[in-house]
Amino acid sequence: MLAKWLHRPPRVLLVDEPVRGIDVGAKAEIFALLTRLAHDGMAVVMVSEEIEDLHAVCDRIDVLARGRVTARLDPARDDVASIMRAMFETRTAA
């Protein structure tokens, strides 16, 4: 599916759960591809329930609630526990 979309490269690529249900090897390949595209200048927006994947791959993590960004985290500075805390604080405040 990604190859189809990348035939004519977009400026922004939105991927929703790009590695759900695939094996570890394919997961690594897809993450490497998304990282390379981002380094080449494409904006890649990834939606995932897998916090560890987001932390490993993303340059920035935004937590959203009710259509608004409620927290902006930096994976280089914030650990997985910080991301989880931001998510649950947003849920209890909403």
PDB file of C-alpha atoms in Angstrom:
ATOM      1  CA  MET A   1       0.000   0.000   0.000  1.00  0.00           C
ATOM      2  CA  LEU A   2       2.809   2.431   0.855  1.00  0.00           C
ATOM      3  CA  ALA A   3       4.493   1.829  -2.501  1.00  0.00           C
ATOM      4  CA  LYS A   4       1.259   2.798  -4.257  1.00  0.00           C
ATOM      5  CA  TRP A   5       1.059   6.104  -2.377  1.00  0.00           C
ATOM      6  CA  LEU A   6       4.751   6.843  -2.826  1.00  0.00           C
ATOM      7  CA  HIS A   7       4.664   6.358  -6.606  1.00  0.00           C
ATOM      8  CA  ARG A   8       3.860  10.060  -6.800  1.00  0.00           C
ATOM      9  CA  PRO A   9       5.394  11.345  -3.540  1.00  0.00           C
ATOM     10  CA  PRO A  10       3.110  13.537  -1.441  1.00  0.00           C
ATOM     11  CA  ARG A  11       4.354  16.448   0.657  1.00  0.00           C
ATOM     12  CA  VAL A  12       2.487  15.068   3.674  1.00  0.00           C
ATOM     13  CA  LEU A  13       1.980  11.370   4.357  1.00  0.00           C
ATOM     14  CA  LEU A  14      -0.573  10.346   6.996  1.00  0.00           C
ATOM     15  CA  VAL A  15      -0.175   6.760   8.180  1.00  0.00           C
ATOM     16  CA  ASP A  16      -2.658   5.246  10.614  1.00  0.00           C
ATOM     17  CA  GLU A  17      -1.353   2.175  12.458  1.00  0.00           C
ATOM     18  CA  PRO A  18       1.193   1.438   9.690  1.00  0.00           C
ATOM     19  CA  VAL A  19       2.619  -1.693  11.339  1.00  0.00           C
ATOM     20  CA  ARG A  20      -0.451  -3.278  12.913  1.00  0.00           C
ATOM     21  CA  GLY A  21      -0.498  -7.011  12.350  1.00  0.00           C
ATOM     22  CA  ILE A  22       2.836  -7.383  10.564  1.00  0.00           C
ATOM     23  CA  ASP A  23       5.984  -9.238  11.579  1.00  0.00           C
ATOM     24  CA  VAL A  24       8.973  -7.640  13.306  1.00  0.00           C
ATOM     25  CA  GLY A  25      11.151  -7.614  10.167  1.00  0.00           C
ATOM     26  CA  ALA A  26       8.541  -5.852   8.045  1.00  0.00           C
ATOM     27  CA  LYS A  27       7.891  -3.435  10.928  1.00  0.00           C
ATOM     28  CA  ALA A  28      11.555  -2.421  10.992  1.00  0.00           C
ATOM     29  CA  GLU A  29      11.543  -1.926   7.204  1.00  0.00           C
ATOM     30  CA  ILE A  30       8.455   0.291   7.293  1.00  0.00           C
ATOM     31  CA  PHE A  31       9.862   2.391  10.144  1.00  0.00           C
ATOM     32  CA  ALA A  32      13.158   2.765   8.255  1.00  0.00           C
ATOM     33  CA  LEU A  33      11.253   3.884   5.153  1.00  0.00           C
ATOM     34  CA  LEU A  34       9.158   6.422   7.100  1.00  0.00           C
ATOM     35  CA  THR A  35      12.289   7.764   8.804  1.00  0.00           C
ATOM     36  CA  ARG A  36      14.088   8.115   5.458  1.00  0.00           C
ATOM     37  CA  LEU A  37      11.106   9.927   3.919  1.00  0.00           C
ATOM     38  CA  ALA A  38      11.024  12.361   6.846  1.00  0.00           C
ATOM     39  CA  HIS A  39      14.761  12.994   6.583  1.00  0.00           C
ATOM     40  CA  ASP A  40      14.294  13.671   2.857  1.00  0.00           C
ATOM     41  CA  GLY A  41      11.790  16.428   3.678  1.00  0.00           C
ATOM     42  CA  MET A  42       8.400  14.731   3.582  1.00  0.00           C
ATOM     43  CA  ALA A  43       6.089  15.462   6.505  1.00  0.00           C
ATOM     44  CA  VAL A  44       5.082  12.102   7.979  1.00  0.00           C
ATOM     45  CA  VAL A  45       2.195  12.030  10.455  1.00  0.00           C
ATOM     46  CA  MET A  46       1.807   8.701  12.213  1.00  0.00           C
ATOM     47  CA  VAL A  47      -1.155   7.631  14.320  1.00  0.00           C
ATOM     48  CA  SER A  48      -0.588   4.644  16.581  1.00  0.00           C
ATOM     49  CA  GLU A  49      -1.763   3.104  19.812  1.00  0.00           C
ATOM     50  CA  GLU A  50       1.722   1.661  20.304  1.00  0.00           C
ATOM     51  CA  ILE A  51       3.429   4.274  22.485  1.00  0.00           C
ATOM     52  CA  GLU A  52       6.801   2.516  22.252  1.00  0.00           C
ATOM     53  CA  ASP A  53       6.668   2.697  18.438  1.00  0.00           C
ATOM     54  CA  LEU A  54       5.840   6.400  18.516  1.00  0.00           C
ATOM     55  CA  HIS A  55       8.647   7.033  20.985  1.00  0.00           C
ATOM     56  CA  ALA A  56      11.156   5.130  18.834  1.00  0.00           C
ATOM     57  CA  VAL A  57      10.238   6.684  15.482  1.00  0.00           C
ATOM     58  CA  CYS A  58       8.811  10.180  15.975  1.00  0.00           C
ATOM     59  CA  ASP A  59      10.510  13.563  16.292  1.00  0.00           C
ATOM     60  CA  ARG A  60       7.505  14.956  18.146  1.00  0.00           C
ATOM     61  CA  ILE A  61       4.468  13.436  19.804  1.00  0.00           C
ATOM     62  CA  ASP A  62       1.256  15.420  20.148  1.00  0.00           C
ATOM     63  CA  VAL A  63      -1.469  14.215  22.509  1.00  0.00           C
ATOM     64  CA  LEU A  64      -4.936  15.251  21.330  1.00  0.00           C
ATOM     65  CA  ALA A  65      -8.249  15.439  23.120  1.00  0.00           C
ATOM     66  CA  ARG A  66     -11.514  16.847  21.783  1.00  0.00           C
ATOM     67  CA  GLY A  67      -9.821  18.154  18.652  1.00  0.00           C
ATOM     68  CA  ARG A  68      -7.062  20.059  20.466  1.00  0.00           C
ATOM     69  CA  VAL A  69      -3.394  19.408  21.182  1.00  0.00           C
ATOM     70  CA  THR A  70      -3.211  19.005  24.963  1.00  0.00           C
ATOM     71  CA  ALA A  71       0.463  18.025  25.209  1.00  0.00           C
ATOM     72  CA  ARG A  72       3.491  18.238  22.928  1.00  0.00           C
ATOM     73  CA  LEU A  73       6.323  15.886  23.797  1.00  0.00           C
ATOM     74  CA  ASP A  74       9.878  15.400  22.550  1.00  0.00           C
ATOM     75  CA  PRO A  75      10.910  11.719  22.443  1.00  0.00           C
ATOM     76  CA  ALA A  76      14.561  12.752  22.809  1.00  0.00           C
ATOM     77  CA  ARG A  77      13.687  14.319  26.174  1.00  0.00           C
ATOM     78  CA  ASP A  78      10.482  12.605  27.319  1.00  0.00           C
ATOM     79  CA  ASP A  79      10.329   8.892  28.086  1.00  0.00           C
ATOM     80  CA  VAL A  80       7.436   6.511  27.453  1.00  0.00           C
ATOM     81  CA  ALA A  81       6.168   7.039  31.017  1.00  0.00           C
ATOM     82  CA  SER A  82       5.930  10.809  30.383  1.00  0.00           C
ATOM     83  CA  ILE A  83       3.898  10.191  27.250  1.00  0.00           C
ATOM     84  CA  MET A  84       1.547   7.847  29.103  1.00  0.00           C
ATOM     85  CA  ARG A  85       1.167  10.389  31.928  1.00  0.00           C
ATOM     86  CA  ALA A  86       0.265  13.135  29.426  1.00  0.00           C
ATOM     87  CA  MET A  87      -2.341  10.867  27.844  1.00  0.00           C
ATOM     88  CA  PHE A  88      -3.991   9.946  31.135  1.00  0.00           C
ATOM     89  CA  GLU A  89      -3.902  13.524  32.474  1.00  0.00           C
ATOM     90  CA  THR A  90      -5.725  14.572  29.300  1.00  0.00           C
ATOM     91  CA  ARG A  91      -8.368  11.871  29.803  1.00  0.00           C
ATOM     92  CA  THR A  92      -9.051  12.806  33.431  1.00  0.00           C
ATOM     93  CA  ALA A  93      -9.172  16.539  32.646  1.00  0.00           C
ATOM     94  CA  ALA A  94     -11.627  16.063  29.763  1.00  0.00           C
TER      95      ALA A  94
END
